[in-house]
Structure formats: C-alpha cells, structure tokens
Tab-separated table of C-alpha atoms and ligand atoms in Angstrom:
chain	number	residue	atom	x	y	z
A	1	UNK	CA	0.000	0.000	0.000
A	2	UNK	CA	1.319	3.611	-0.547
A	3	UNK	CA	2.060	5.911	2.430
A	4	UNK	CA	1.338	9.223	1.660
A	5	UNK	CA	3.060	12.370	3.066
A	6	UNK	CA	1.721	14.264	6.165
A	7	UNK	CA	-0.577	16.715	4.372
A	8	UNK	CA	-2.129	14.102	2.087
A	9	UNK	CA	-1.929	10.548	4.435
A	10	UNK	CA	-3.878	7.838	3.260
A	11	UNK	CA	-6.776	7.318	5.433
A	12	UNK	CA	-7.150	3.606	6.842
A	13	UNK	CA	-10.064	1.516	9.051
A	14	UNK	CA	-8.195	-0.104	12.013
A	15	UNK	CA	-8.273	-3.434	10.280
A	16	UNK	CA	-6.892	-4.767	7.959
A	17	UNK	CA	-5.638	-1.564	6.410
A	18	UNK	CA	-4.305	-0.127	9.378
A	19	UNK	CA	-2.817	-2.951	9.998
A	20	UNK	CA	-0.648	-2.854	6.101
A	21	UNK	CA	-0.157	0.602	6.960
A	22	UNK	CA	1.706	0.407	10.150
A	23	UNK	CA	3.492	-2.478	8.638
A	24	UNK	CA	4.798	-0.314	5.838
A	25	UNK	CA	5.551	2.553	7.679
A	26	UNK	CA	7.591	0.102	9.665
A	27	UNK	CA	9.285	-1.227	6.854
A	28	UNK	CA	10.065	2.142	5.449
A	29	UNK	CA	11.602	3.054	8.794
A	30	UNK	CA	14.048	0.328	9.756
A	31	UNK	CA	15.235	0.119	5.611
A	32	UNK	CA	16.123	3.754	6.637
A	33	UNK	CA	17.775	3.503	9.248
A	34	UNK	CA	19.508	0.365	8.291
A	35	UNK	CA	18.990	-3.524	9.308
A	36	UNK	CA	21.856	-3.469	11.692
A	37	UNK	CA	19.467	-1.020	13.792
A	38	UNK	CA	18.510	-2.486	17.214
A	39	UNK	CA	14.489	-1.768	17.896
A	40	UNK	CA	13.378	-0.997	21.520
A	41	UNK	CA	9.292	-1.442	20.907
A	42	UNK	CA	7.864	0.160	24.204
A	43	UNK	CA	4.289	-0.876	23.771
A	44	UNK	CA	5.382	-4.702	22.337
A	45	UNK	CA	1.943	-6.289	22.714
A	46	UNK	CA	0.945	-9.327	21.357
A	47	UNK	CA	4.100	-8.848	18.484
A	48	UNK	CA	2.003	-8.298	15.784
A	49	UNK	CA	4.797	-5.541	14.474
A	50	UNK	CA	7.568	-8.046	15.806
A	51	UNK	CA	6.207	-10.719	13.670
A	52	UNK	CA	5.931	-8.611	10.634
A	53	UNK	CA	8.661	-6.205	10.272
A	54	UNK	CA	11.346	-5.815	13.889
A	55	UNK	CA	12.184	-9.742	13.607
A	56	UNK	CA	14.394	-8.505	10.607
A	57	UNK	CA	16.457	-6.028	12.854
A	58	UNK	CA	19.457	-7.351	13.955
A	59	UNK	CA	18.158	-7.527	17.477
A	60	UNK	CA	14.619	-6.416	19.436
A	61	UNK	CA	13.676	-5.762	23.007
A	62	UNK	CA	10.398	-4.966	23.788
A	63	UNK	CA	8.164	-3.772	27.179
A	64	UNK	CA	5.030	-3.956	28.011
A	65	UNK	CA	3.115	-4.096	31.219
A	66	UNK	CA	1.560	-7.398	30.387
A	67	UNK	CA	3.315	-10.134	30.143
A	68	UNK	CA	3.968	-11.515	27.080
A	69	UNK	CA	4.654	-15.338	26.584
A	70	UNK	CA	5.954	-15.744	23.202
A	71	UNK	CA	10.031	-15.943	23.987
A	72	UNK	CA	10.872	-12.515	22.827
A	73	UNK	CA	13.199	-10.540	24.942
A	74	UNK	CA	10.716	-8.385	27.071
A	75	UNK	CA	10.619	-6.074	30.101
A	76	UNK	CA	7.061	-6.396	31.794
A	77	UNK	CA	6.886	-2.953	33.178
A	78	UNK	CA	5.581	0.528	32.659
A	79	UNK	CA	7.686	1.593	29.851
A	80	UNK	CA	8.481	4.616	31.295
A	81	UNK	CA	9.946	3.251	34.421
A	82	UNK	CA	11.998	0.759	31.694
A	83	UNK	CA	13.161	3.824	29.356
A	84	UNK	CA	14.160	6.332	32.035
A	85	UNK	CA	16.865	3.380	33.623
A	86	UNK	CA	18.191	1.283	30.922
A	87	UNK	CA	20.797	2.609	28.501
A	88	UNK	CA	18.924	3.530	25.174
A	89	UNK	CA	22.107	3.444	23.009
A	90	UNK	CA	22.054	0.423	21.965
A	91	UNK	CA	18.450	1.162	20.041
A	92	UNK	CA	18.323	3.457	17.263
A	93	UNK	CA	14.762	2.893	16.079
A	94	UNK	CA	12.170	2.942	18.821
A	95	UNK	CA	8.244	1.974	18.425
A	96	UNK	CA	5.777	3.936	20.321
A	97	UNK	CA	2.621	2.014	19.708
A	98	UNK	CA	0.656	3.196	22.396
A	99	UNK	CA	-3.503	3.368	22.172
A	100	UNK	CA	-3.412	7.056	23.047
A	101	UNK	CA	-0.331	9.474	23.302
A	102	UNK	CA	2.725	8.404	22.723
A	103	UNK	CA	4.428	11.837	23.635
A	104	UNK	CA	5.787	10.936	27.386
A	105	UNK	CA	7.909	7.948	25.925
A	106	UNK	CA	9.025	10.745	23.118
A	107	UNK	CA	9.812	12.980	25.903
A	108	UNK	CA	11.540	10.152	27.427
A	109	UNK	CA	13.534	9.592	24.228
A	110	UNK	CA	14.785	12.838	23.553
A	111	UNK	CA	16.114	13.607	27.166
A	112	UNK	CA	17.920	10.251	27.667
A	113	UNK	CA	19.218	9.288	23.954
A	114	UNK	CA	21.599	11.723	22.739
A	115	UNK	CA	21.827	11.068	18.854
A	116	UNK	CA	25.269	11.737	17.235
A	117	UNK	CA	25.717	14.367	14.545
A	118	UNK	CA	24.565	12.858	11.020
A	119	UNK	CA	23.155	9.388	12.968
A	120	UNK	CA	19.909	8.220	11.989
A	121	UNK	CA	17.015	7.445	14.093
A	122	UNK	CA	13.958	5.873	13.636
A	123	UNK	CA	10.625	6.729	15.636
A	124	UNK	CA	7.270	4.807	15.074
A	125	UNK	CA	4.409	7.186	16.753
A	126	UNK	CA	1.002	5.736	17.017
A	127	UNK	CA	-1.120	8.788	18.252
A	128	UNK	CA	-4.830	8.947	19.376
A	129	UNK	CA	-5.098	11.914	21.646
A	130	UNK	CA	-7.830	13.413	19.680
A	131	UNK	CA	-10.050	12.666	22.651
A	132	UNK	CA	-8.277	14.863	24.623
A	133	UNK	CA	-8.670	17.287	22.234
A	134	UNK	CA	-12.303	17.181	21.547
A	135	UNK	CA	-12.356	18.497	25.205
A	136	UNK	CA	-10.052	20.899	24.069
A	137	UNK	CA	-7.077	19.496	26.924
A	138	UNK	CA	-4.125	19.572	25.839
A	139	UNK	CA	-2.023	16.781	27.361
A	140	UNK	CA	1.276	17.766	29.555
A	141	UNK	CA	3.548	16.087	27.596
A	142	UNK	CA	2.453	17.770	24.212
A	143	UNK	CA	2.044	21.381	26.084
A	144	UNK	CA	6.081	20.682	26.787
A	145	UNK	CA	6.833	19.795	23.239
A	146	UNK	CA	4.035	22.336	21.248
A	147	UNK	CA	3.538	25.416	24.219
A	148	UNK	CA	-0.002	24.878	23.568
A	149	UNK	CA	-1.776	25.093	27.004
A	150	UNK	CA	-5.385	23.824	27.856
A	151	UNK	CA	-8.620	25.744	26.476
A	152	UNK	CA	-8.114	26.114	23.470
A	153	UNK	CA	-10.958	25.657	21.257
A	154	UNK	CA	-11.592	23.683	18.453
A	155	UNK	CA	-8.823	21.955	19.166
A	156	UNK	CA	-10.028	18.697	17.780
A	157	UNK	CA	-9.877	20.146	14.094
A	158	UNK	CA	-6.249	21.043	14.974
A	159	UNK	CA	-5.473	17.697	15.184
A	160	UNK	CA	-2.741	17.322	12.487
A	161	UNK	CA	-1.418	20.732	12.755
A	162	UNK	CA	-0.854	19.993	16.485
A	163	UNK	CA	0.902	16.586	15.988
A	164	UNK	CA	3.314	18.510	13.234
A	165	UNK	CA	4.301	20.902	16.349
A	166	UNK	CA	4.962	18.245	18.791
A	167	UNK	CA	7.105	16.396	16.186
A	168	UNK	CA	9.026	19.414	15.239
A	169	UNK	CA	9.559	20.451	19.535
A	170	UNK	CA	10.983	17.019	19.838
A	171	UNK	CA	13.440	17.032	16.615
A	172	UNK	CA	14.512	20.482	18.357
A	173	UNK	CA	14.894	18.717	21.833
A	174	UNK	CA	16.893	16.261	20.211
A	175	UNK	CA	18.569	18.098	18.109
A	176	UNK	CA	17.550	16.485	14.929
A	177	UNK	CA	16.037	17.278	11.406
A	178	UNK	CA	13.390	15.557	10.354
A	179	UNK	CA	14.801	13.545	7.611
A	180	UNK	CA	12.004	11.547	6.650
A	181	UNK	CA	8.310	11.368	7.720
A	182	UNK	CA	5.089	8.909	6.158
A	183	UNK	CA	1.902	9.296	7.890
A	184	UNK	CA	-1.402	7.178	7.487
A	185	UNK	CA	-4.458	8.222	9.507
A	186	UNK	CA	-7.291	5.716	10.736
A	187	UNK	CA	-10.946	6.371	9.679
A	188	UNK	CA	-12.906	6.154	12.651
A	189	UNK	CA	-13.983	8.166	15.595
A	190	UNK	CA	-10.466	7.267	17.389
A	191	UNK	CA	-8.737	10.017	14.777
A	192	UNK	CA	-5.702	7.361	15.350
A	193	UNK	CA	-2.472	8.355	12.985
A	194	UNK	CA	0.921	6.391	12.325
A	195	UNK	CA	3.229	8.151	11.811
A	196	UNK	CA	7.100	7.140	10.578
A	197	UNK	CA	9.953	9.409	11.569
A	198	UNK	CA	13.711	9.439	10.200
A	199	UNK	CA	15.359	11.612	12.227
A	200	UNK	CA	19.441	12.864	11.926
A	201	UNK	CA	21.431	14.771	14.371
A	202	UNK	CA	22.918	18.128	13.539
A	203	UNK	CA	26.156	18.589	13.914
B	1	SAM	C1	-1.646	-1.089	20.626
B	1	SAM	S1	-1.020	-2.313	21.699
B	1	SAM	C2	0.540	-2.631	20.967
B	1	SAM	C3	0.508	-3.638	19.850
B	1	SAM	C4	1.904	-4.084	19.462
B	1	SAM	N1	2.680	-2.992	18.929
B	1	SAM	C5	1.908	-5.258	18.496
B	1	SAM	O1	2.651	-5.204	17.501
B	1	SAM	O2	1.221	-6.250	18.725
B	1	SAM	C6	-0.563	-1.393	23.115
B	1	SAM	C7	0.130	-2.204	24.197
B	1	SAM	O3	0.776	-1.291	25.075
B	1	SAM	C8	0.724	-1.795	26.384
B	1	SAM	N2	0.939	-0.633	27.263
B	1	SAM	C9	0.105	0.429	27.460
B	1	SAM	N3	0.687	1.331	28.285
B	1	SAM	C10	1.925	0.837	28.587
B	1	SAM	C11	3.003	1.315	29.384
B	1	SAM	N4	2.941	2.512	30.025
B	1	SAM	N5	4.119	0.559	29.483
B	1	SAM	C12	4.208	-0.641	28.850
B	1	SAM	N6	3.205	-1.136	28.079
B	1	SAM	C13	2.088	-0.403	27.948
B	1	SAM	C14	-0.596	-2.507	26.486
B	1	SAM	O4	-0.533	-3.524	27.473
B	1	SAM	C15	-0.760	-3.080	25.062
B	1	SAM	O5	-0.301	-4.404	25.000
C-alpha cells in the first residue's frame, strides 16, 4: 500500500488496512535507518509488528506491562519506568505504539538518547489523543513539546497541525532534522495516525 506524506496521508479503518499501513511505515523506517538497527518497541503487545517487520532487525527488546509469553526478549513494566533506567544506546529505532499518546515515551527519548551528529534514528508514533482534544485538553507532555496550554478551542480540528508541532519540539529537543516522515491516519472516531519518523542529528 502507498504511504502518503503528512498533508495528504492515506486514510485507513483499524483493520486490515491499518494494519498494512503500520506495517509499511515500519518497513520504510528500519530500511532507513539500516537492518543493523537495534528496535526498543515500548508498547510490544501481542508482536504483531515483531512478527511482521522488527524480527528482521538485527536484534529487538520490547516492554510492556503485560506479560507476554511468546520468547521474545521483554521487560514487563511501565515503559516509562523501563526507558528512564536502561541505557537507550544500543536502540536506534524505537516503536511507540501506544492506544493514546505516545508523547511521554518521546519525551523520554529525547532527554535520555543523545543522537550523534549525522546518525539516523527511527521513531514509530502511534497517536490517538484526539479525545483529549475534543475536550479541548491539551495533554502535559504535548504542552512541553508544542507550548499549547489547555482551552483552546476547536482543538479537535487542529489535530494534524498539532501533531506537526509536537514532532518538530521534539526534533529540536533532540537536536535532529526531520529527515524523513510517512503518515497514514485511521478512519474512525479514534482520529488514530501512524506516523514514521527518520530523524538525523545536527552537527
Ligand atoms: C496497541 S497495543 C501494541 C501492539 C503491538 N505494537 C503489536 O505489535 O502487537 C498497546 C500495548 O501497550 C501496552 N501498554 C500500554 N501502556 C503501557 C506502558 N505505560 N508501558 C508498557 N506497556 C504499555 C498494552 O498492554 C498493550 O499491549
């Protein structure tokens, strides 16, 4: 299936589309960034991903609260707890598949894994705050990366434009460009988008 680019991403149901589409996007990210890359997938689930694209990395950790009895290599813990006390060198793509906001683990990220000037990163963002923003709250972690505070309205038809701000506060906490990006949004009432991020440090 073709990705299309932010302004113009291909709209998907949750299944099966959704499901080609974050396989792709995955794809398209760790051929980026290179096969030697090691993936740290903080919301691992069931290994639906794992099965389909980060088995071809040359090595995978995942985390997730539940446990998982497959025989992958797996915290079972909050991933924040995991990300803010292991070293995150050794990973240079990381998979934020969460059901809502992924922006705390991003937040995460960019204050514990410096990224060397001209390095590549790779960062998988599943992101479904647009409940929040039908209320018009903006969650903490995107006021840090966008400024945007609570109460503002019409938020919810911000959506994108909000998500491009939080992306481009955490390239600038990271000091990265934005190398490459491919976006697909779901179709339902979740507003749910997967997004694909290539990211390079400046010198
Ligand atoms: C959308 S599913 C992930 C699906 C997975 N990427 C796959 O390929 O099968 C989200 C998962 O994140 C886990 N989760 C939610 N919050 C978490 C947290 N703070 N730390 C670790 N795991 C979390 C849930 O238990 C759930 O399994």
């Amino acid at each position: 299936m073709s990705l299309r680019n932010k302004n113009n991403a291909v709209k998907t149901d949750n299944n099966p589309q959704a499901f080609r589409a974050k396989v792709a996007i995955r794809r398209n990210v760790l051929d980026a960034v290179g096969r030697g890359a090691g993936v740290f997938d903080a919301f691992a689930g069931s290994g639906e991903m794992y099965s389909a694209v980060w088995k071809d990395a040359k090595h995978y950790t995942g985390c997730d609260q539940k446990p998982q009895r497959d025989g992958r290599l797996l915290f079972c813990a909050d991933n924040r707890r995991v990300m803010r006390a292991i070293d995150l060198r050794p990973f240079s793509v990381f998979d934020f598949d969460s059901y809502g906001s992924p922006w705390v683990q991003a937040i995460i990220l960019a204050d514990r894994r410096r990224v060397a000037p001209g390095e590549l990163l790779g960062l998988v963002l599943t992101e479904g705050a647009g409940f929040a923003y039908k209320s018009n709250i903006v969650p903490e972690a995107i006021a840090i990366l966008t400024g945007l505070r609570t109460g503002i309205v019409g938020l919810s038809k911000k959506q994108d434009a909000v998500i491009d701000k939080a992306i481009a506060g955490l390239a600038r906490r990271m000091n990265c460009s934005v190398e490459k990006r491919w976006q697909a949004e779901g179709r339902t009432g979740a507003a749910m988008r997967y997004i694909g991020l290539v990211l390079k440090g400046k010198g």
